[in-house]
Tab-separated table of C-alpha atoms in Angstrom:
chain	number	residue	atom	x	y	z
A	8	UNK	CA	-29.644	-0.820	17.093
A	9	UNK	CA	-32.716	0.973	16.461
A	10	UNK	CA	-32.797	4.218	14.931
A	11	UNK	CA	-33.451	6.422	18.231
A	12	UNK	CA	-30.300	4.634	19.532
A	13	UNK	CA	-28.772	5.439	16.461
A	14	UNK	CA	-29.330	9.125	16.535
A	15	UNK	CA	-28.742	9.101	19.876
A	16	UNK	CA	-25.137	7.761	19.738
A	17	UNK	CA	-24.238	10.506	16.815
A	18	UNK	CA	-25.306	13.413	18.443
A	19	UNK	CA	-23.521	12.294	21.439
A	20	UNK	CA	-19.986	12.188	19.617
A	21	UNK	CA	-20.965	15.492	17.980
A	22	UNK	CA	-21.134	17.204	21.013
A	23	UNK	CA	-17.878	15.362	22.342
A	24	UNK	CA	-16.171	17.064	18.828
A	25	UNK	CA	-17.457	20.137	19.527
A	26	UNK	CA	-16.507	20.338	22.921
A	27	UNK	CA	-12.720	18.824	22.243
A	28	UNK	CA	-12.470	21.092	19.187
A	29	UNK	CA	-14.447	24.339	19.987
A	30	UNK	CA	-16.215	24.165	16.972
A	31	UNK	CA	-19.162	25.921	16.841
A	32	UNK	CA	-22.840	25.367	14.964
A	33	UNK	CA	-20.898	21.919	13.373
A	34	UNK	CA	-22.013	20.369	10.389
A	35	UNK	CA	-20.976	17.248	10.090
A	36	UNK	CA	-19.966	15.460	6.326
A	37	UNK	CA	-18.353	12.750	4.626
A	38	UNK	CA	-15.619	13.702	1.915
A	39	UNK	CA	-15.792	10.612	0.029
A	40	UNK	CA	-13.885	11.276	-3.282
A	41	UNK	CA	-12.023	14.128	-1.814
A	42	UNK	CA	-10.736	13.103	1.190
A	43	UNK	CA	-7.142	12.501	0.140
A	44	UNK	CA	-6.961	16.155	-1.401
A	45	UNK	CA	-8.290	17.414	1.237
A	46	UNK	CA	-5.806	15.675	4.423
A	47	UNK	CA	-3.260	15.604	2.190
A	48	UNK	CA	-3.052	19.544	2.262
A	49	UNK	CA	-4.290	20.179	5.899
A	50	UNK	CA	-2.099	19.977	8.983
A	51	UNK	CA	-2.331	17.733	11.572
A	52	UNK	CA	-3.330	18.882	15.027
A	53	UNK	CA	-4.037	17.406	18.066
A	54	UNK	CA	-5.464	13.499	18.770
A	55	UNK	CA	-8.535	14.344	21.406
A	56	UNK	CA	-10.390	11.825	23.302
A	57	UNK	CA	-14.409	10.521	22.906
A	58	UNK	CA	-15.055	10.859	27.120
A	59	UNK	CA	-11.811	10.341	28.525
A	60	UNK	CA	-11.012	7.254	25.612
A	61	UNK	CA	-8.427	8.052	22.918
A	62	UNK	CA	-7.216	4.343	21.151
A	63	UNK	CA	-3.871	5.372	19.038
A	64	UNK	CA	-3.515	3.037	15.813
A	65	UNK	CA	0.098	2.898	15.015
A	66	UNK	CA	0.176	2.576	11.137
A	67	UNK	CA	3.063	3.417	8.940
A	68	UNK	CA	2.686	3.626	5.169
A	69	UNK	CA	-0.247	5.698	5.322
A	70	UNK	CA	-0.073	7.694	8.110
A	71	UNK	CA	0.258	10.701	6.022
A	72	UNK	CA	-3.820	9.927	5.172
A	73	UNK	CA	-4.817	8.137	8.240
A	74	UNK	CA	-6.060	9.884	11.419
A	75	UNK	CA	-3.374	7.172	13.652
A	76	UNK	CA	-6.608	6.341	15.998
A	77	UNK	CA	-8.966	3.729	16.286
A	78	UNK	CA	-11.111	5.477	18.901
A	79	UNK	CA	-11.292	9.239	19.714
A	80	UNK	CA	-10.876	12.835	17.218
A	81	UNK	CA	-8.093	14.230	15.153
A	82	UNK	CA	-8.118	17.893	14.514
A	83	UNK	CA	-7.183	19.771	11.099
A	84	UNK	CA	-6.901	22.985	9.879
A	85	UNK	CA	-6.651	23.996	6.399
A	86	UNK	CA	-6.185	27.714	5.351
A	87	UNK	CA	-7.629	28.690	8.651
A	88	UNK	CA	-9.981	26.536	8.869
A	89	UNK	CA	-10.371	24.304	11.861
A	90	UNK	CA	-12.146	20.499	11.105
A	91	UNK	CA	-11.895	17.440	12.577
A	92	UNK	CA	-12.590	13.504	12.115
A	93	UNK	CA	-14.215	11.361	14.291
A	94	UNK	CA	-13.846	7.750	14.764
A	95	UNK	CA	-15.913	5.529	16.629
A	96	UNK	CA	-16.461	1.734	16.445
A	97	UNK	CA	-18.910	0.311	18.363
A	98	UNK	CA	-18.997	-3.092	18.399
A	99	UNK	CA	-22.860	-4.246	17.582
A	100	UNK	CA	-23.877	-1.253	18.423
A	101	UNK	CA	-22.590	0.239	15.094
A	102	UNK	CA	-19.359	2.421	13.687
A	103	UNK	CA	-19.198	5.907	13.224
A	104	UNK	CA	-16.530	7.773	11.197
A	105	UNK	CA	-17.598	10.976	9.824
A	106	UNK	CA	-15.787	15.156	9.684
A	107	UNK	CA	-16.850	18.364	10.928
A	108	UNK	CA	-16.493	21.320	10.792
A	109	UNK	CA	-18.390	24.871	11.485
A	110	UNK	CA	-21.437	25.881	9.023
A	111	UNK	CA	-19.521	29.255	8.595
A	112	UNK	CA	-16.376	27.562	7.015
A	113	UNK	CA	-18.304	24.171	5.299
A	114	UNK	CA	-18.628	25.830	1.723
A	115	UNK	CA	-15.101	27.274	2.052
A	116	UNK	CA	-13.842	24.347	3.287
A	117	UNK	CA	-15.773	21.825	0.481
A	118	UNK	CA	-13.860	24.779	-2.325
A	119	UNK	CA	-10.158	24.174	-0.405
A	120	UNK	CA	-10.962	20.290	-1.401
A	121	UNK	CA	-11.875	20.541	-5.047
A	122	UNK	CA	-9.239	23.151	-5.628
A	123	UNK	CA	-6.762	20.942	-3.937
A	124	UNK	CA	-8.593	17.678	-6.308
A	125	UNK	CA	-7.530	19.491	-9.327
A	126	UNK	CA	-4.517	20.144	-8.673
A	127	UNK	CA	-2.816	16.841	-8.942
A	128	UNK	CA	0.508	15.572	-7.575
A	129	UNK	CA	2.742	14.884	-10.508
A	130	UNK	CA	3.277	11.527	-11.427
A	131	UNK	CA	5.612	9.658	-9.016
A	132	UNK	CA	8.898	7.315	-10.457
A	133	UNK	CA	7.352	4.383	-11.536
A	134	UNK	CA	9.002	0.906	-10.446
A	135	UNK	CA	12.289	-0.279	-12.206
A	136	UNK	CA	10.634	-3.244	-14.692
A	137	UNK	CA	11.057	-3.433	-18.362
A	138	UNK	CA	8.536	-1.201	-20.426
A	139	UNK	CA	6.268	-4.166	-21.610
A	140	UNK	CA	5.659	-5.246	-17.836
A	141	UNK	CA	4.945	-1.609	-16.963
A	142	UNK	CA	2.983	-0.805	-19.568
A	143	UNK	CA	0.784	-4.084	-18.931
A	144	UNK	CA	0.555	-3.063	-14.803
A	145	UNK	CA	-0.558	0.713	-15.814
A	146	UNK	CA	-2.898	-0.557	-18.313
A	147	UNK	CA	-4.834	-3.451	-15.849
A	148	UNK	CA	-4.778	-1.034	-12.942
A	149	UNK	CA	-4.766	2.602	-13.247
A	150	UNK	CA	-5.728	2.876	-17.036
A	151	UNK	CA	-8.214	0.146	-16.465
A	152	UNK	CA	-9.652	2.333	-13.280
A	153	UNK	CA	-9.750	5.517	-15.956
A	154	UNK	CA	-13.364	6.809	-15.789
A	155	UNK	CA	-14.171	7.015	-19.633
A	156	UNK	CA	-12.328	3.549	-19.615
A	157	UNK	CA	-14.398	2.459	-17.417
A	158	UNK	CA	-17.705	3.317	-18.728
A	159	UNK	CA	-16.998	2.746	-22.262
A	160	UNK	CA	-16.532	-0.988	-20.746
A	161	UNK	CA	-19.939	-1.013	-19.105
A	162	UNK	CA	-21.337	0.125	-22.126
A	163	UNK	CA	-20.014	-2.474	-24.668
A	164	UNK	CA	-21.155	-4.632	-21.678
A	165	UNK	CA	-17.936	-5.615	-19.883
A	166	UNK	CA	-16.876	-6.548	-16.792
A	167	UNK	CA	-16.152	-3.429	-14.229
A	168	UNK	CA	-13.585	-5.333	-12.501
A	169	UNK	CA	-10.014	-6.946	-13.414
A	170	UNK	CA	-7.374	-8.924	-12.062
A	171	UNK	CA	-4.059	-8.923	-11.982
A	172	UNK	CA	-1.554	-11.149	-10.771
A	173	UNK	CA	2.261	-10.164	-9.815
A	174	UNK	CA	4.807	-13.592	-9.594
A	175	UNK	CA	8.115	-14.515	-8.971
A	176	UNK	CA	10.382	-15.307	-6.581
A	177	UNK	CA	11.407	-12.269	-3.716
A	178	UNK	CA	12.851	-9.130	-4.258
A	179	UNK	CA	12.259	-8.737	-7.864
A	180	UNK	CA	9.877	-5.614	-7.854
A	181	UNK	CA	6.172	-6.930	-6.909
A	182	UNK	CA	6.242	-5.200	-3.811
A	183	UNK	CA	7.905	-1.885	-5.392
A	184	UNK	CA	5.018	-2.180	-8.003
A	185	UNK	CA	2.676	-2.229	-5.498
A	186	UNK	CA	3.892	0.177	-3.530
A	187	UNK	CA	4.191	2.967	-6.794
A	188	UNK	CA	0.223	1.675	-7.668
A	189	UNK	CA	-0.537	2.959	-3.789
A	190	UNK	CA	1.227	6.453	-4.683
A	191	UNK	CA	-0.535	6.847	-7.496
A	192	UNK	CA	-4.112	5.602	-6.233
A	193	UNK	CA	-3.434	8.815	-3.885
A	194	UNK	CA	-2.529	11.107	-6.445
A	195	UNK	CA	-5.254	10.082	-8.955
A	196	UNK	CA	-7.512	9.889	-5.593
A	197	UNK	CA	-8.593	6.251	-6.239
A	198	UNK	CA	-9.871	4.712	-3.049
A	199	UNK	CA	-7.562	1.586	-2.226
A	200	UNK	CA	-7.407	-1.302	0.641
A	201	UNK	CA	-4.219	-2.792	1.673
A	202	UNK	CA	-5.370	-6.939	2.363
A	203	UNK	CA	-2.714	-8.663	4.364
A	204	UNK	CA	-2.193	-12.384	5.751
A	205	UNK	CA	-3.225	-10.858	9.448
A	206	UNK	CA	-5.996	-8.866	8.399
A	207	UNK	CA	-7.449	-12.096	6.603
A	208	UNK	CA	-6.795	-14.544	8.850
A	209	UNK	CA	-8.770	-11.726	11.342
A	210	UNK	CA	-11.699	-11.489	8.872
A	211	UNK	CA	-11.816	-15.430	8.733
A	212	UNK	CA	-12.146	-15.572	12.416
A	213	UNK	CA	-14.993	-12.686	12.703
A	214	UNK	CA	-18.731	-14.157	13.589
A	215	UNK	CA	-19.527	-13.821	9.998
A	216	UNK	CA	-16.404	-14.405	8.507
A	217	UNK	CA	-18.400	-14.898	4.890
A	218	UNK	CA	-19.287	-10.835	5.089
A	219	UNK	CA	-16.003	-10.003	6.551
A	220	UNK	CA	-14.304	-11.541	3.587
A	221	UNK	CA	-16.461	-9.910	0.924
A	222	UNK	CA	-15.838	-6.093	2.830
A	223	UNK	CA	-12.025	-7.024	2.623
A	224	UNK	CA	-12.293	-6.926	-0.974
A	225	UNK	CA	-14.769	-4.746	-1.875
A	226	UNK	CA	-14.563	-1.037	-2.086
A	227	UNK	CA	-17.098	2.059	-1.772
A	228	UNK	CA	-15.972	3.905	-5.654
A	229	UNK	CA	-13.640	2.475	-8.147
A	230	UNK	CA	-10.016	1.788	-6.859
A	231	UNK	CA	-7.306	-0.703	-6.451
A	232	UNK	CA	-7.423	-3.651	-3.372
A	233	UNK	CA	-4.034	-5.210	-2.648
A	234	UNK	CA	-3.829	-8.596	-1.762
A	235	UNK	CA	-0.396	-9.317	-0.733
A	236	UNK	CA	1.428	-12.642	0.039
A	237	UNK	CA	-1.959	-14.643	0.256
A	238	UNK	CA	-0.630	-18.456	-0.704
A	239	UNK	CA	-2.946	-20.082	1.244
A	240	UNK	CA	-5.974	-18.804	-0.216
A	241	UNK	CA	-4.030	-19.306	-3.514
A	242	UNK	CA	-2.469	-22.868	-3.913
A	243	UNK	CA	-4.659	-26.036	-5.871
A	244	UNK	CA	-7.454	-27.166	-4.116
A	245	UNK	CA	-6.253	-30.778	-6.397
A	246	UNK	CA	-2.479	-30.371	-3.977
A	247	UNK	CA	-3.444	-29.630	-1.113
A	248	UNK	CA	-7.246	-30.481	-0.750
A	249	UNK	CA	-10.105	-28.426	-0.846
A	250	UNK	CA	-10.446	-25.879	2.326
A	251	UNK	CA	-13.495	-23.981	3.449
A	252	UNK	CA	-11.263	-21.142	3.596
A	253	UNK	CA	-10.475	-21.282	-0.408
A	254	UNK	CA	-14.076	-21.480	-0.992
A	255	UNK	CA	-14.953	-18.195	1.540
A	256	UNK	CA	-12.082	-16.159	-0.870
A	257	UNK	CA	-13.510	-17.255	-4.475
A	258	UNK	CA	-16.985	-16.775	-3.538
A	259	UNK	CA	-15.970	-13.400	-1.944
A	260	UNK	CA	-14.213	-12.555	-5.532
A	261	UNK	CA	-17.462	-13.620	-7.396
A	262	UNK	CA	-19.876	-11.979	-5.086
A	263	UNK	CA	-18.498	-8.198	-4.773
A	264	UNK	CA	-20.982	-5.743	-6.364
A	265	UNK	CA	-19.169	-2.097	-7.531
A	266	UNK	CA	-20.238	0.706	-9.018
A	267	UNK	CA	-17.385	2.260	-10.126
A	268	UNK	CA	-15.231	-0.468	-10.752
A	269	UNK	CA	-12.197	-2.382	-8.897
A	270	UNK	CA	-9.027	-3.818	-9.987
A	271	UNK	CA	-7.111	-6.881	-7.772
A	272	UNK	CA	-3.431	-6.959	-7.552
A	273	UNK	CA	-2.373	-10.027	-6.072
A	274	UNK	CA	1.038	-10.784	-5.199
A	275	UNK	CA	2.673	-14.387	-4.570
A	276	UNK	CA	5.833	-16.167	-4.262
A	277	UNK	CA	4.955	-19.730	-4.348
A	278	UNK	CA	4.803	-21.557	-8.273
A	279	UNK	CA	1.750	-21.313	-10.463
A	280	UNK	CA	1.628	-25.026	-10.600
A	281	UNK	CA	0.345	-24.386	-7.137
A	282	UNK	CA	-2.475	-21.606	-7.577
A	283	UNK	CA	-5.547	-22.642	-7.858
A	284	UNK	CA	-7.494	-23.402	-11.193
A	285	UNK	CA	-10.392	-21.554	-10.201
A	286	UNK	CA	-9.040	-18.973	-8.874
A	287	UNK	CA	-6.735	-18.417	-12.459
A	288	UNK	CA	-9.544	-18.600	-14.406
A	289	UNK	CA	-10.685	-15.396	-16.134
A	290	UNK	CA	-12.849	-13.048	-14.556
A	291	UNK	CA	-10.509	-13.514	-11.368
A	292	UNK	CA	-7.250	-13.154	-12.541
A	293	UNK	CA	-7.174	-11.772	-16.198
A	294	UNK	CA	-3.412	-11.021	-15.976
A	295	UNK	CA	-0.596	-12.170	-14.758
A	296	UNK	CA	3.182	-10.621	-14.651
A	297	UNK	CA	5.708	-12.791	-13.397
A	298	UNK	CA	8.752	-10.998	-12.663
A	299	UNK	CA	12.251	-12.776	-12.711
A	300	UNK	CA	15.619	-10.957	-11.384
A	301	UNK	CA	16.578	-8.678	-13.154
A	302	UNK	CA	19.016	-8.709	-16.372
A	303	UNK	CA	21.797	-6.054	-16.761
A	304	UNK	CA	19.760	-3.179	-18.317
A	305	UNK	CA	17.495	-3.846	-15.154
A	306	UNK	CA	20.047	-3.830	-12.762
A	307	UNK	CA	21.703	-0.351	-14.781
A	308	UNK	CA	18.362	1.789	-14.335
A	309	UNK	CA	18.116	0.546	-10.734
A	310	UNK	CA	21.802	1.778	-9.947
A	311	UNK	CA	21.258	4.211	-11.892
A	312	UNK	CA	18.866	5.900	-9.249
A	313	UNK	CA	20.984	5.390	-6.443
A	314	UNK	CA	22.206	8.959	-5.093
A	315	UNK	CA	24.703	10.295	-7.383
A	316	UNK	CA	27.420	10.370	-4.468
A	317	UNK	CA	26.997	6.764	-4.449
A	318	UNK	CA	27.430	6.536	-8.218
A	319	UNK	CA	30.603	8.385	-8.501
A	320	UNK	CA	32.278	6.244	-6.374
A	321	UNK	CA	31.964	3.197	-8.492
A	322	UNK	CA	32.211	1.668	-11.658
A	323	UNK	CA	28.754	1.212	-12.735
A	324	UNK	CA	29.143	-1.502	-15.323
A	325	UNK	CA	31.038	-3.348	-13.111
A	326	UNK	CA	28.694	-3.104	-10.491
A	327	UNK	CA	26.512	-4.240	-12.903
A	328	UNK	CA	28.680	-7.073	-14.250
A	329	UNK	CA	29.412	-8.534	-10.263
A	330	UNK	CA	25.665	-8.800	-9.526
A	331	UNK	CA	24.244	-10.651	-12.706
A	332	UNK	CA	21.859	-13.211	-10.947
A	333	UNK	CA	20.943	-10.940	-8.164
A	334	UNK	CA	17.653	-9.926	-7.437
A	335	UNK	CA	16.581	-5.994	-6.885
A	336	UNK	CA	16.722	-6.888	-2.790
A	337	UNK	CA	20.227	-8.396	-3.318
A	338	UNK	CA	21.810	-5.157	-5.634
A	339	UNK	CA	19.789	-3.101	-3.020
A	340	UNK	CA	21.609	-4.841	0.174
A	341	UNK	CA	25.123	-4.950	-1.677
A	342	UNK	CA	24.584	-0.661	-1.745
A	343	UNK	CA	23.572	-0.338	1.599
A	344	UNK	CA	26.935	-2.727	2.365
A	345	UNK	CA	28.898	0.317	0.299
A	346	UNK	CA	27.494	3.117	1.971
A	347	UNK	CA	28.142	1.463	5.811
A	348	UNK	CA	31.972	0.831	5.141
A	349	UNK	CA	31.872	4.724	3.829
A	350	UNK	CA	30.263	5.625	7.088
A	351	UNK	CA	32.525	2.986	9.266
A	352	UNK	CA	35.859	4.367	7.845
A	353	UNK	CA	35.617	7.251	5.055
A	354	UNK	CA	36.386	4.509	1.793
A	355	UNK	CA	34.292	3.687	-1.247
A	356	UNK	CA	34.809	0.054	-1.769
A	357	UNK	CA	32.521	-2.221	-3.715
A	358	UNK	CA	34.441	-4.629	-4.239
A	359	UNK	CA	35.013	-4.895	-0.561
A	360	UNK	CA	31.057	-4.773	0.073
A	361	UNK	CA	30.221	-7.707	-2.366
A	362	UNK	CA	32.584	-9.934	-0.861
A	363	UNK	CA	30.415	-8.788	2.835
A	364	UNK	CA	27.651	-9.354	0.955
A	365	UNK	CA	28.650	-13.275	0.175
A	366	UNK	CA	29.892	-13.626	3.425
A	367	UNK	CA	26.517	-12.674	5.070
A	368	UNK	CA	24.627	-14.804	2.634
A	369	UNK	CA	26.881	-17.587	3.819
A	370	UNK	CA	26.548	-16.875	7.633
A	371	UNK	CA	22.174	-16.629	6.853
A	372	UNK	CA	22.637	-20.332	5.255
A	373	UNK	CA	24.617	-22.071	7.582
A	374	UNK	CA	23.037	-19.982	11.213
A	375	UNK	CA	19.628	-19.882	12.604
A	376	UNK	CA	20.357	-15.805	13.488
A	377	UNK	CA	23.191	-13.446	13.322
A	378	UNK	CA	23.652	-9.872	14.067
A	379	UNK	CA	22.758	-7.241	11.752
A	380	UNK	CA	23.863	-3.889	11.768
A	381	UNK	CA	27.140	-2.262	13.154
A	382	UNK	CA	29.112	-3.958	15.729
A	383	UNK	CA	30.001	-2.153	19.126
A	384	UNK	CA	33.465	-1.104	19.011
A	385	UNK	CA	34.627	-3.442	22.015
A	386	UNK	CA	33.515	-5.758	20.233
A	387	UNK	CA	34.093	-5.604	16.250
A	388	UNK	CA	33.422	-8.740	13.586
A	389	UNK	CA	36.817	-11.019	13.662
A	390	UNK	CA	37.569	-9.243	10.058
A	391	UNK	CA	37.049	-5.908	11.044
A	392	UNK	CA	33.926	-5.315	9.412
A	393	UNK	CA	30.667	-3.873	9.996
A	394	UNK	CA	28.489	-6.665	11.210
């Protein structure tokens, strides 16, 4: 694209804004830093089109933050002020994604953001792990990510960039760790990318899937990239043989330039024996937390959170007694067994719910599918319970 087409291209989804939006005179900005602030306190209006086209992105954990389009305008308005965001990929011909808003409300609007900046969010519950674990996830991530931190590491002549890696078998608090990290990346307004199995396997597959790889992990100011469930990028090159697409994932660790410093948090089920020597080595993973189910006074804070009618209608050491063993999922599964017997016929019963709870671990083993959820009435589970 040259630069006239360039130009050309931008003005012509200006006007489209301003026509959709009614703003008028619009200057057009990124918010960089303060763009969480600054959606997180505006309401959402309307979703308009780019010349008739308006592509809808269904997303759900951060749709709070994301405009939920691929293609086409969302409006805002914040105190008054009316702004909007404008998305438009094109393909070879470029990608545009920039706000505006009208040059008699940009300085008000640019104050509304750094007031709303510095005044931060209070610091969400943090995950239910023992304090060392915690303390060692806060410290590799968040602390790490601290701005003095960070350049007091760049001037002893560290490494702007760390790794941590989150282990253990299912259900026993990576993806709750994760998910509290992603809170507080938006409260702390840390910039953060959410790496999935699809999303990788569709940067693999891109013409240059090299450069696609490296933008997965990579980030524009210092923040916190998620790589979730990854095994096959993961597991010994000496097990199962050396792939191309191991090498495309290392060399994409190694080759990521940041300013303002990144941290990884990986997250994977299968055994170390499995991951990769290289990519354990330091400088790639400096850290890693492997998290077992948990033990009683695990299992006591996490039942301890559950809503207090909940609570009152059991006996909380037994509860946590009858689940030693159990991962978080499993205590988590044998509540929401409690609660729909309450709601099927007015009783608390736990011990009733645990022995639904071995009966549908049973059923899991031994069928290829069953139903979950409440049975019709004209047809109820042989026992009578919910199925």
């Amino acid at each position: 694209m040259t630069l006239e087409q360039h130009t050309a291209s931008h003005r012509h989804l200006l006007d489209a804004v301003t026509k959709s939006t009614g703003i008028a005179d619009p200057v057009t900005f990124v918010p960089s830093g303060l763009y969480y602030p600054l959606v997180q306190n505006a309401n959402r209006g309307p979703l308009l089109p780019i010349d008739g086209v308006l592509t809808r992105d269904w997303i759900g954990t951060t749709r709070k933050y994301w405009p939920g389009v691929q293609f086409g305008i969302r409006q805002y308005t914040l105190n008054g002020i009316t702004f909007a965001r404008c998305l438009a990929p094109l393909g070879a011909g470029g990608s545009y994604d920039f706000f505006v808003v009208s040059r008699a409300d940009y300085l008000r609007l640019f104050k509304e953001a750094v007031k709303a900046h510095r005044t931060k969010e209070p610091e969400g519950e943090p995950p239910v792990l023992h304090a060392e674990h915690l303390e060692t996830l806060k410290q590799n991530t968040l602390g790490f990510l601290d701005r003095k931190n960070l350049q007091r590491i760049r001037d002893l002549g560290g490494r702007a960039k760390r790794g941590l890696l989150l282990t253990g078998p299912p259900g026993n608090g990576k993806t709750s760790a994760c998910r509290w990290l992603w809170r507080e990346c938006l409260r702390l307004g840390y910039e953060y990318r959410l790496v999935t199995p699809d999303s990788y396997r569709s940067a693999r597959g891109a013409a240059d899937p090299v450069e696609a790889v490296k933008q997965l992990f990579s980030v524009d100011r210092r923040g916190v990239i998620f790589f979730d469930d990854m095994d096959i990028a993961l597991r010994d090159r000496n097990t199962v043989g050396e792939s191309e697409d191991q090498a495309v994932f290392l060399s994409a660790l190694d080759g990521i330039e940041v300013n303002d410093g990144i941290a990884y948090v990986f997250t994977t089920n299968c055994s170390m024996n499995l991951i990769d020597p290289a990519f354990k080595r330091p400088g790639r993973i400096d850290v890693v937390l492997h998290l077992e189910p948990p033990d009683a006074p695990l299992r006591r804070e996490l039942i301890d959170r559950w809503h207090p009618d909940v609570r009152a209608a059991i006996l909380v050491e037994h509860a946590v007694s009858q689940t030693a063993g159990f991962s978080f999922a499993e205590v988590e599964e044998v509540k929401n067994l409690l609660i729909l017997w309450f709601l099927n016929d007015g009783k608390w019963d736990w011990d009733r719910a645990m022995d639904q709870f071995r009966e549908n671990r049973q059923e899991l083993a031994a069928r290829k599918s069953r139903s979950v959820g409440f049975g019709s009435a004209a047809a109820p589970a042989a026992n009578g319970a919910p199925h």
